[in-house]
Coordinates of C-alpha atoms and ligand atoms in Angstrom, one line a residue:
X2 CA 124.6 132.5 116.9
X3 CA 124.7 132.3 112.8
X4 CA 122.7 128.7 113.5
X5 CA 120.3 130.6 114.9
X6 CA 120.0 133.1 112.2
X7 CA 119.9 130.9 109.3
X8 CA 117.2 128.7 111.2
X9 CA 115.0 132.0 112.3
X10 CA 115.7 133.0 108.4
X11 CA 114.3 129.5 107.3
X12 CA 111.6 129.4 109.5
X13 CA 110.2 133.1 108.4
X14 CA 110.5 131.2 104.6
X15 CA 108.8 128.6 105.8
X16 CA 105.9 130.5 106.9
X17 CA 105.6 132.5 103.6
X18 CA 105.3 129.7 102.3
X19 CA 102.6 127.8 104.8
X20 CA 100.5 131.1 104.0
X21 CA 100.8 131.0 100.4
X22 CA 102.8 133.8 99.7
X23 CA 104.8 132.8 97.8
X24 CA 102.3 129.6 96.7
X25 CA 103.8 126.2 94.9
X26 CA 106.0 126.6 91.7
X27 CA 106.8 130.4 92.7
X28 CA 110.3 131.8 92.8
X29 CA 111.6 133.1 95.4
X30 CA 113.1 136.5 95.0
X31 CA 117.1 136.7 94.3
X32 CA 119.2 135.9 97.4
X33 CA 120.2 139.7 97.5
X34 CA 117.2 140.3 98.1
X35 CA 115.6 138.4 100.2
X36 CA 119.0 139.2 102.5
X37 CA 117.8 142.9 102.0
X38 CA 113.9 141.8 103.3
X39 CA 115.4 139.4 106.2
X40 CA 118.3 141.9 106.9
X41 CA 120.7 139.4 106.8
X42 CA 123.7 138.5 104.8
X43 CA 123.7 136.6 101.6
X44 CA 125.5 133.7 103.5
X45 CA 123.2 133.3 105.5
X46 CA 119.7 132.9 103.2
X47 CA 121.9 130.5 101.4
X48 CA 122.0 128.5 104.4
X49 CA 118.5 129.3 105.1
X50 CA 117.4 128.0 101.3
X51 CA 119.4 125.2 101.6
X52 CA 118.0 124.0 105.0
X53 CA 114.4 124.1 103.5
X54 CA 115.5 122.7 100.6
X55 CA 116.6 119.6 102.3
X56 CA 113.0 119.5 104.4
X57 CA 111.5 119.3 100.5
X58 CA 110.2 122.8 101.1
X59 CA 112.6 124.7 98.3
X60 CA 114.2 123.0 95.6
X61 CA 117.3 125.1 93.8
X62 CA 117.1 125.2 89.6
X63 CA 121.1 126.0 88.6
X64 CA 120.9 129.9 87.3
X65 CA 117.7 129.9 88.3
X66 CA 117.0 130.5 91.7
X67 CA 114.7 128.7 94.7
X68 CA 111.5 127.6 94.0
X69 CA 108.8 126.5 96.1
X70 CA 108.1 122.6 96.3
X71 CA 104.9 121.7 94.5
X72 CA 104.0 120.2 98.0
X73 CA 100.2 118.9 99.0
X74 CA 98.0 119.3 101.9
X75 CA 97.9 115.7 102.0
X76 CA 99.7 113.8 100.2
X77 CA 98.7 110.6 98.6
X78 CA 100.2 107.6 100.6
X79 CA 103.0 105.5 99.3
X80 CA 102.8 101.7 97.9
X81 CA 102.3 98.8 99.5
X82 CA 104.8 95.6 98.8
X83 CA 103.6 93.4 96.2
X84 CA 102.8 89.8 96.4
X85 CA 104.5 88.1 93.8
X86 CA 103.4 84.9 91.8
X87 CA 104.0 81.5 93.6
X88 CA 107.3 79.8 92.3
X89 CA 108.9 80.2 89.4
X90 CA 107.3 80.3 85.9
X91 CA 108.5 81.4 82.1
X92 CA 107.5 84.7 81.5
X93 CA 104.6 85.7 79.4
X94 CA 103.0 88.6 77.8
X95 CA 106.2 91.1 77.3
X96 CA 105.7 91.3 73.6
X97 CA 103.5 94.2 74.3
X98 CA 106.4 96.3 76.0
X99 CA 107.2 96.5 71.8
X100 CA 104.2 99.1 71.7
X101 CA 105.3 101.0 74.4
X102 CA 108.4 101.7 73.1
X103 CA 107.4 103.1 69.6
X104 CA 105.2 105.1 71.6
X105 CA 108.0 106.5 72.8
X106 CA 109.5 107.5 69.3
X107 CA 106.0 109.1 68.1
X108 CA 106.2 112.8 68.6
X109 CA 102.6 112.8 68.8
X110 CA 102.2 111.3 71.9
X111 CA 103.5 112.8 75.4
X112 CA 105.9 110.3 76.5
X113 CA 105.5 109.4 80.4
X114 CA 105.9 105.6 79.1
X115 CA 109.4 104.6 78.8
X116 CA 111.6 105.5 80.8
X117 CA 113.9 107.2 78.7
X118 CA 115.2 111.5 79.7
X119 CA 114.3 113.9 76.7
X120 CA 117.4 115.4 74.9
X121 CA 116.9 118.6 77.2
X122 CA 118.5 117.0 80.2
X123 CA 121.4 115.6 77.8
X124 CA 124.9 117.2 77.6
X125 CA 124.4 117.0 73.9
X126 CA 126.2 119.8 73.1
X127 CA 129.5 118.6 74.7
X128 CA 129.1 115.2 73.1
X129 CA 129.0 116.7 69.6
X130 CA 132.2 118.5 70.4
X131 CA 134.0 115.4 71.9
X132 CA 132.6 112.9 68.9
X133 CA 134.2 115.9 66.5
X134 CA 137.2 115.6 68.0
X135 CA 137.7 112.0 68.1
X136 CA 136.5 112.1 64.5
X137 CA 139.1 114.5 63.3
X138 CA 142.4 113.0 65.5
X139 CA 141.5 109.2 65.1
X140 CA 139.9 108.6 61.9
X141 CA 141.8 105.4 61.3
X142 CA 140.6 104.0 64.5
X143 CA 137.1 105.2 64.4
X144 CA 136.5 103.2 61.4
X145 CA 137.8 100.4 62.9
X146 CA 136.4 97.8 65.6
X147 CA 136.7 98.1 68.9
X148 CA 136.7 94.6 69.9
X149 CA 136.1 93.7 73.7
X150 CA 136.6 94.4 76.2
X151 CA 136.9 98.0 74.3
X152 CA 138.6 101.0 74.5
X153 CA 141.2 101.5 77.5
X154 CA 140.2 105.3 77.4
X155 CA 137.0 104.3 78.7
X156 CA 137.7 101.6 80.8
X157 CA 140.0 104.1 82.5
X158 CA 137.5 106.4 83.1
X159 CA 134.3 103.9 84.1
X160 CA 137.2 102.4 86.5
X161 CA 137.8 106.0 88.1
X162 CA 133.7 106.4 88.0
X163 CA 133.3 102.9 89.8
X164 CA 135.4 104.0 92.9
X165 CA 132.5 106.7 93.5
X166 CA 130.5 103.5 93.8
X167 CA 132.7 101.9 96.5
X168 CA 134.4 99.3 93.6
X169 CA 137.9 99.4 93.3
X170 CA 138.6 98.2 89.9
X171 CA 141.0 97.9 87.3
X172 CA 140.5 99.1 83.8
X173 CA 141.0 95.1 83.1
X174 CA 138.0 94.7 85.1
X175 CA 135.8 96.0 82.9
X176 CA 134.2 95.3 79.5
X177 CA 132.4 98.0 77.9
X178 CA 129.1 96.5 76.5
X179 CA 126.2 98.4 73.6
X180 CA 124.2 99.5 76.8
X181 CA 123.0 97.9 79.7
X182 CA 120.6 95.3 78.5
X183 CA 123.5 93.8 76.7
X184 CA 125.2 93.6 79.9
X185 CA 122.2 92.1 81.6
X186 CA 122.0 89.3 78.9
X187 CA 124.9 88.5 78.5
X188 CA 125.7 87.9 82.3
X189 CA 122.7 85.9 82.4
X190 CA 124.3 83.6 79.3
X191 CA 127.5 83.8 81.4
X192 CA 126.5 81.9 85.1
X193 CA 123.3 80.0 83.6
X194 CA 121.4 77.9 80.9
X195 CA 117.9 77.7 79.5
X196 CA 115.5 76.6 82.0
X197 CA 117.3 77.8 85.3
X198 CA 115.5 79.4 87.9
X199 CA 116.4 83.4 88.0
X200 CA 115.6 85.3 91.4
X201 CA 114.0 89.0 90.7
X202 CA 112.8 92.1 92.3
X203 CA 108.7 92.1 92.6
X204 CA 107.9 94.2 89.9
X205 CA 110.6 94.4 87.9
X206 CA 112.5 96.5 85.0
X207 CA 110.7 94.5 81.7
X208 CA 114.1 94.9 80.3
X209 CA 115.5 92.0 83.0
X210 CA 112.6 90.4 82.3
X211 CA 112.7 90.4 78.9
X212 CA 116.5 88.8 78.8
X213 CA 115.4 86.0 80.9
X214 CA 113.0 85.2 78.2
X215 CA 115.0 85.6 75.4
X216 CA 116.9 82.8 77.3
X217 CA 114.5 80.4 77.9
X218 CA 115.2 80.8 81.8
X219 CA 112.4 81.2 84.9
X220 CA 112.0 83.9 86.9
X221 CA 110.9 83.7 90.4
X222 CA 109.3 86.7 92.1
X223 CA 110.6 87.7 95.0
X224 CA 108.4 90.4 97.2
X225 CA 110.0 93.8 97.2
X226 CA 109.8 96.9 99.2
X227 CA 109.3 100.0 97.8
X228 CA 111.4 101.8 99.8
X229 CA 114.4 99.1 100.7
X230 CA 114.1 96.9 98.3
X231 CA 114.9 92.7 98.5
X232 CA 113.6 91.4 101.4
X233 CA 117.0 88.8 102.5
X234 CA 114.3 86.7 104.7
X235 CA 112.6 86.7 101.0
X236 CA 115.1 86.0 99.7
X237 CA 116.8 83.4 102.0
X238 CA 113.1 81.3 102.0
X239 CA 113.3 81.5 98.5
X240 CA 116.7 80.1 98.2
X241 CA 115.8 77.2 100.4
X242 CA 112.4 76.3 98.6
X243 CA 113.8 76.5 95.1
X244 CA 117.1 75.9 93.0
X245 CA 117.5 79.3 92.4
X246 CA 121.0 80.1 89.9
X247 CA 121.1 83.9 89.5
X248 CA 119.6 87.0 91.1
X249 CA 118.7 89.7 89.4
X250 CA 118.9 93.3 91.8
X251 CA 118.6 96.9 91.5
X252 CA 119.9 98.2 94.7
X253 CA 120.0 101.7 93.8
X254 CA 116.7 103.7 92.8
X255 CA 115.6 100.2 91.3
X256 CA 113.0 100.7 88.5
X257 CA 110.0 100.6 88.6
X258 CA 109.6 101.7 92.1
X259 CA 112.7 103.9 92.4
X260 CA 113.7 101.8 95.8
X261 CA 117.4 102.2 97.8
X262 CA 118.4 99.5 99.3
X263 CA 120.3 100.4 102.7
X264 CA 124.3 99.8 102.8
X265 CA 124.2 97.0 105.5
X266 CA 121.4 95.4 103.4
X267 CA 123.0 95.4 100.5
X268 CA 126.3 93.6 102.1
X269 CA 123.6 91.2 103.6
X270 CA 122.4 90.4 100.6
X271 CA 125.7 89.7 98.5
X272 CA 126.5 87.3 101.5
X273 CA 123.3 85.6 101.6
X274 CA 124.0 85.1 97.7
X275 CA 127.8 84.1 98.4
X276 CA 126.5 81.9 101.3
X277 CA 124.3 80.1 98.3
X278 CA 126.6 80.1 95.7
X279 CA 124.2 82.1 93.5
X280 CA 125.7 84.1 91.3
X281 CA 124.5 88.2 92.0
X282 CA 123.3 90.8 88.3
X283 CA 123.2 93.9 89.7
X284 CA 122.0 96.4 87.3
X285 CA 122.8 99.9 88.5
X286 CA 121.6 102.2 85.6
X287 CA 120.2 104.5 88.3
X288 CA 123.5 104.7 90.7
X289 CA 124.9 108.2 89.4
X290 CA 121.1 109.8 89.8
X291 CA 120.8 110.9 93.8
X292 CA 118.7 113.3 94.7
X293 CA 121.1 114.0 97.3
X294 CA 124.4 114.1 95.5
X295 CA 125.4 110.8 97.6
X296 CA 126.3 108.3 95.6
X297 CA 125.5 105.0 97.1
X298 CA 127.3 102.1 96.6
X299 CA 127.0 99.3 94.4
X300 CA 126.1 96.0 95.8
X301 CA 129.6 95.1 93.8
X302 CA 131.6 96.7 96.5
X303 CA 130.7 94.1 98.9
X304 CA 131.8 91.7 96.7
X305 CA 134.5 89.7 98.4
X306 CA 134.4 86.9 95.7
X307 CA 134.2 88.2 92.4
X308 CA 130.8 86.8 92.1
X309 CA 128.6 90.3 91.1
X310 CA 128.4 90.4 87.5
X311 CA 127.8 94.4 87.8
X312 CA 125.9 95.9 84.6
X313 CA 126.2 100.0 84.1
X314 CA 125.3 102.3 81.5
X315 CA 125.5 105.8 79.9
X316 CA 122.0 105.8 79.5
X317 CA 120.5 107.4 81.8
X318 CA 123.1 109.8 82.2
X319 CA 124.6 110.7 78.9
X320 CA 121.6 109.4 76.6
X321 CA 120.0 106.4 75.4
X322 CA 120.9 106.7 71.8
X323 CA 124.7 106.6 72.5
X324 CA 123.7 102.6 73.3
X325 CA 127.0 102.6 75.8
X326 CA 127.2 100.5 78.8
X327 CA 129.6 98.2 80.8
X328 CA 129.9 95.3 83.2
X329 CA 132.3 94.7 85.4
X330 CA 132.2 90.5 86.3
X331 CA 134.9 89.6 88.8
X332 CA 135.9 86.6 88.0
X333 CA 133.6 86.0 85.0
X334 CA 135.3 88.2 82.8
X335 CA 136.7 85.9 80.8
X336 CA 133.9 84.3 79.9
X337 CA 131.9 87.3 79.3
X338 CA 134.2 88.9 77.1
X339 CA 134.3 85.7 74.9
X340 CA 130.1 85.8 75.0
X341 CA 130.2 90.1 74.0
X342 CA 132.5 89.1 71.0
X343 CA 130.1 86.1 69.8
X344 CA 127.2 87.5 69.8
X345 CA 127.9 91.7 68.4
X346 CA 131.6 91.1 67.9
X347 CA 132.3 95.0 69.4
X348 CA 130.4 98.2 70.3
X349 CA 131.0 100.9 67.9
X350 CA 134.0 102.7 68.5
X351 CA 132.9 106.5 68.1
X352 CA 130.4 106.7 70.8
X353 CA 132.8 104.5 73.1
X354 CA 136.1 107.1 72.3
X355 CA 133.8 110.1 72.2
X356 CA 131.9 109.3 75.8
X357 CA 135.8 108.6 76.8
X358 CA 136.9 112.2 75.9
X359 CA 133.9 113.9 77.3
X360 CA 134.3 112.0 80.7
X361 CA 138.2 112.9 79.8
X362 CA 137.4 116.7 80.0
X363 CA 136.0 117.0 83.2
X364 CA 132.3 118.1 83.9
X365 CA 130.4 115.6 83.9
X366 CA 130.5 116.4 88.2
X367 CA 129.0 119.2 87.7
X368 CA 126.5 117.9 85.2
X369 CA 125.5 115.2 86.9
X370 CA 124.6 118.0 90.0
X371 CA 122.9 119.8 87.7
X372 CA 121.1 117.0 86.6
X373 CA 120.2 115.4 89.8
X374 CA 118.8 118.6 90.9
X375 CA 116.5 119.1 87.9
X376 CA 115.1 115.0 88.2
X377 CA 114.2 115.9 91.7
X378 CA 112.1 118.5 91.0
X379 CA 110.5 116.7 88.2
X380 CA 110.0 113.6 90.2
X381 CA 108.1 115.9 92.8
X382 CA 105.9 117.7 90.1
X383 CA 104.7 114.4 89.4
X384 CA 104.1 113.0 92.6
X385 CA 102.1 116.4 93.2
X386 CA 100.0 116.4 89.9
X387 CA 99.1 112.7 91.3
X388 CA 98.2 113.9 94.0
X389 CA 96.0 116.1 92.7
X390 CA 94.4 114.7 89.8
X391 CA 94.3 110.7 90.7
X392 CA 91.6 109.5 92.5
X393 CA 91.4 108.8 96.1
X394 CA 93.2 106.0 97.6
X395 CA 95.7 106.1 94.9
X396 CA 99.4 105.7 96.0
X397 CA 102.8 106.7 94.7
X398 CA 106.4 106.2 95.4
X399 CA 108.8 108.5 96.7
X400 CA 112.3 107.6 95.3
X401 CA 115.5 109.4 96.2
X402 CA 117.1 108.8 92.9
X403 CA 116.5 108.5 89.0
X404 CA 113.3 109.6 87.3
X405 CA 110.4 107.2 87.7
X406 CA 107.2 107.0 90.0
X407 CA 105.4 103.9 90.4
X408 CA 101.8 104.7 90.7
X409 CA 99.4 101.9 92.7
X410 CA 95.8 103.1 91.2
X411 CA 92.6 102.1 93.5
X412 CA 92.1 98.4 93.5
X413 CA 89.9 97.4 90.7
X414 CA 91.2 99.9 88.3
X415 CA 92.7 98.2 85.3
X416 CA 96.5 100.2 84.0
X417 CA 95.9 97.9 80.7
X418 CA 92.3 99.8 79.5
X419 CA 93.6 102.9 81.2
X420 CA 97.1 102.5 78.5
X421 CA 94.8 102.1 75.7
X422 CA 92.4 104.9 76.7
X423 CA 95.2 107.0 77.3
X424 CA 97.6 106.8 73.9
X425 CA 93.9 107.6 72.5
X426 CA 94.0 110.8 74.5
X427 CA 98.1 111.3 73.0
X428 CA 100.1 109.7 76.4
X429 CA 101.8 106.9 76.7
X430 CA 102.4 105.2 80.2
X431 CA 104.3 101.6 81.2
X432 CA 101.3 99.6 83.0
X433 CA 101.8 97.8 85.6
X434 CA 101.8 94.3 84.1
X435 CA 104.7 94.4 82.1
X436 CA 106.9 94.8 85.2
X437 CA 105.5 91.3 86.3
X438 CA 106.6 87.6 84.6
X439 CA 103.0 86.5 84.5
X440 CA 100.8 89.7 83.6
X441 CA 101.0 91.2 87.7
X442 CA 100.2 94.6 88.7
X443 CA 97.2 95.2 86.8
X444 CA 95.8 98.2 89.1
X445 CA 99.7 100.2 88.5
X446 CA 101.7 102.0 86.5
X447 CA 105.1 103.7 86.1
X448 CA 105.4 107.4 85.1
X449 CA 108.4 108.2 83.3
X450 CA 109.1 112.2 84.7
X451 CA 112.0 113.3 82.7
X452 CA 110.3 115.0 80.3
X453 CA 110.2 118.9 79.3
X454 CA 107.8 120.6 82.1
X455 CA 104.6 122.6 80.9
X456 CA 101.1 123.1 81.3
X457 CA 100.6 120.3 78.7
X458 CA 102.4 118.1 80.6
X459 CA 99.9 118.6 83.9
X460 CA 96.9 119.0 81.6
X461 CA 98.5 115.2 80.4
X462 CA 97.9 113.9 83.8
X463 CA 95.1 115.5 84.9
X464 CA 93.7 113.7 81.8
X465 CA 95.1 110.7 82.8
X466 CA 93.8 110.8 86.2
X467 CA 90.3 111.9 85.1
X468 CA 90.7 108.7 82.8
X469 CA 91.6 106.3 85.6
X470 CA 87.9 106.7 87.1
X471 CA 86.4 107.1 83.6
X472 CA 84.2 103.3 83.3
X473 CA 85.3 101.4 80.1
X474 CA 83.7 102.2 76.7
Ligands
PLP526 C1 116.8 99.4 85.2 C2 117.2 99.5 83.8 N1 118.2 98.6 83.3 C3 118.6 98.6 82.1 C4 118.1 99.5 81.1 C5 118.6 99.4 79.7 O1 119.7 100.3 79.6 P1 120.4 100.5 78.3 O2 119.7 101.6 77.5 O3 121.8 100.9 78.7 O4 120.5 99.2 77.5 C6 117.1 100.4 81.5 C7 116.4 101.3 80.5 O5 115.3 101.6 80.7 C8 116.6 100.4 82.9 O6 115.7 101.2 83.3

């Protein structure tokens, strides 16, 4: 009987909505009173909300209330998968990622280039506190090293974090790194050598990219879905065409196109690698960030042999600046560790003890909710502003997790001109190509949506879409 209710209370929502009642971006009145309107109990227009806020119709702001999804008539259709460049190559052209990212530190410009979250969906308050209390009861230590594989605190409390991933892991398993990219490079250094062929996702994160370069290895595209990620017939071809030493994945909201790769995938692909005796980099910055609240697991915890070199990070969670990540390497530890000492001899010891205390404390749950909540209902306001402004026949992602959108422009638009065109008009945005080893994905783009929400921020794209058609000057 109370199924019913909730369902009937849902479905009389839902039609408010249809009708534009209550139109796109309203609130909803107070639970009270919408129980007063529907004459039913509280309990039940919880239920109600929470049923149309899994159909995408609601989403929930904490302390806020319900609001209604920014959702379109039509709604522009999703990517297509790639096709990647024919072997492996050396990677070219990522020096201009370097201009991206001091767009990103200009105030001027709106920032839907890197992918970075502005301080406003940081816990910077409680990380003040914590750093001021590891400040005042360990000043000795603070201004010592912390040499690797750093801090126990932390160790203890990534370990404790890992098991939400599926990994269980020793504090000895882990070496706490200055962020992810660290991680990624120095795993790279750890299973191979210049000239080496590394296996990617089609596009990529420029960062992975980026670390290949800087060690004179090859990358070899391998076609990716935007929904499920790594192909393993893609990647089992490629393994028998080509002498292929690492693999480079991001199972979990992968960046740029914010793909999850399915659980019996994932194990598929850690076998395939195992099979091969290619070593697997799984970077999972993303992992903590589901829309859903589920966690889903790292491609580590199907790791029967210790050969996932897994990279993590703080900073997508807890804030770029704090430069704090970690890897955990199976039975490459000891070699990592020795290659983390060489090359930045330890990570600085107040952001690791002060990230330890606030993890410590307890909240970071609740935060992360929080959080996950407020990316999902920035990632749809900027699938809808698409949707709205872009031209026709443009297409966009739909991740379940993290905070970027991979936009597919008409063919024969160019993301390069339109980046130019568009930092003149105060935004930046990543193009497609730098998310390709040879200059790829000229006709995308990535939007970075964890930014402050306003009507500068939709004037921003409806700019940027009016731009996209504009002919060049
Ligand atoms: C997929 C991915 N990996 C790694 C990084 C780098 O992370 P960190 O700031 O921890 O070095 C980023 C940052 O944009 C990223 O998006």
């Amino acid at each position: 009987m109370t199924n019913l209710l909730y369902e009937d209370t849902a479905a009389r929502l839902a039609t408010l909505i249809e009708q534009g009642t209550f139109a796109p971006g309203a609130r909803l009145p107070g639970l009270r009173k919408l129980s007063r309107q529907f004459s039913v109990s509280v309990g039940t227009v919880v239920s109600a909300c929470a049923l149309l806020e899994a159909q995408g119709l609601l989403i929930a702001q904490p302390r806020s209330g319900h609001y209604v999804a920014d959702r379109l008539n039509e709604e522009p259709a999703r990517p297509e998968v790639g096709t990647p460049a024919d072997g492996p190559a050396l990677i070219q052209g990522q020096e201009r990622v370097l201009a991206l990212v001091q767009a990103h530190n200009d105030p001027a410009l709106l920032p839907f280039g890197a992918a970075v979250p502005d301080a406003s969906f940081l816990p910077v308050a409680a990380l003040e506190r914590s750093a001021a209390r590891v400040r005042r009861a360990q000043r000795g230590r603070v201004a010592d090293y912390d040499f690797p594989p750093g801090a126990p605190e932390l160790r203890v409390q990534i370990a404790r974090r890992m098991a939400e991933a599926g990994c269980q892991l020793g504090p000895d398993e882990i070496v706490v790194t200055s962020g992810c990219q660290e991680a990624l490079v120095l795993s790279l250094r750890t299973v191979a050598q210049p000239g080496d062929v590394i296996a990617i996702e089609s596009p990529t994160f420029y960062g992975i990219l980026q670390a290949i370069e800087s060690q004179g290895m090859r990358a070899l595209e391998i076609a990716t879905d935007p929904e499920t990620g790594m192909a393993p017939e893609s990647l089992a071809r490629a393994l028998k065409q080509w002498p292929i030493t690492a693999c480079v994945l991001m199972p979990n909201f992968g960046n740029p196109l914010g793909h999850l790769t399915p659980e019996p995938r994932k194990a598929e692909l850690v076998s395939l690698l195992q099979a091969s005796g290619v070593a697997l980099i799984e970077d999972d910055v993303y992992g903590e960030l589901a829309f859903d609240h589920q966690r889903p697991w790292a491609a580590k915890a199907y790791d029967t042999q210790g050969e996932v070199l897994y990279c993590g990070s703080f900073s997508k969670t807890l804030g770029s600046g704090l430069r704090l990540g970690w890897a955990a390497l199976g039975r490459y530890r000891e070699r990592f560790t020795y290659l983390k000492y060489a090359s930045s001899q330890a990570t600085p010891t107040l952001t690791t003890l002060a990230v330890a205390d606030y993890l410590e404390r307890g909240g970071y749950e609740r935060f992360l909710h929080a959080t996950q909540r407020r990316y999902r209902l920035q990632v749809r306001r900027v699938i809808d502003a698409v949707g709205r402004h872009f031209p026709a026949g443009t297409r966009v992602t739909r991740p379940g997790g993290g905070f970027v959108v991979w936009v597919e422009l008409p063919k024969g638009a160019d993301a390069l001109g339109l980046q130019e065109r568009a930092l003149a008009a105060g935004i930046s945005i990543a193009p497609g190509p730098m998310f390709s080893s040879h200059g790829g994905y000229r006709h995308c783009l990535r939007l970075n949506c964890a930014l402050p929400w306003s009507p500068q921020t939709e004037a921003a794209l409806a700019r940027l879409g009016r731009l996209v058609g504009e002919p060049f000057s």
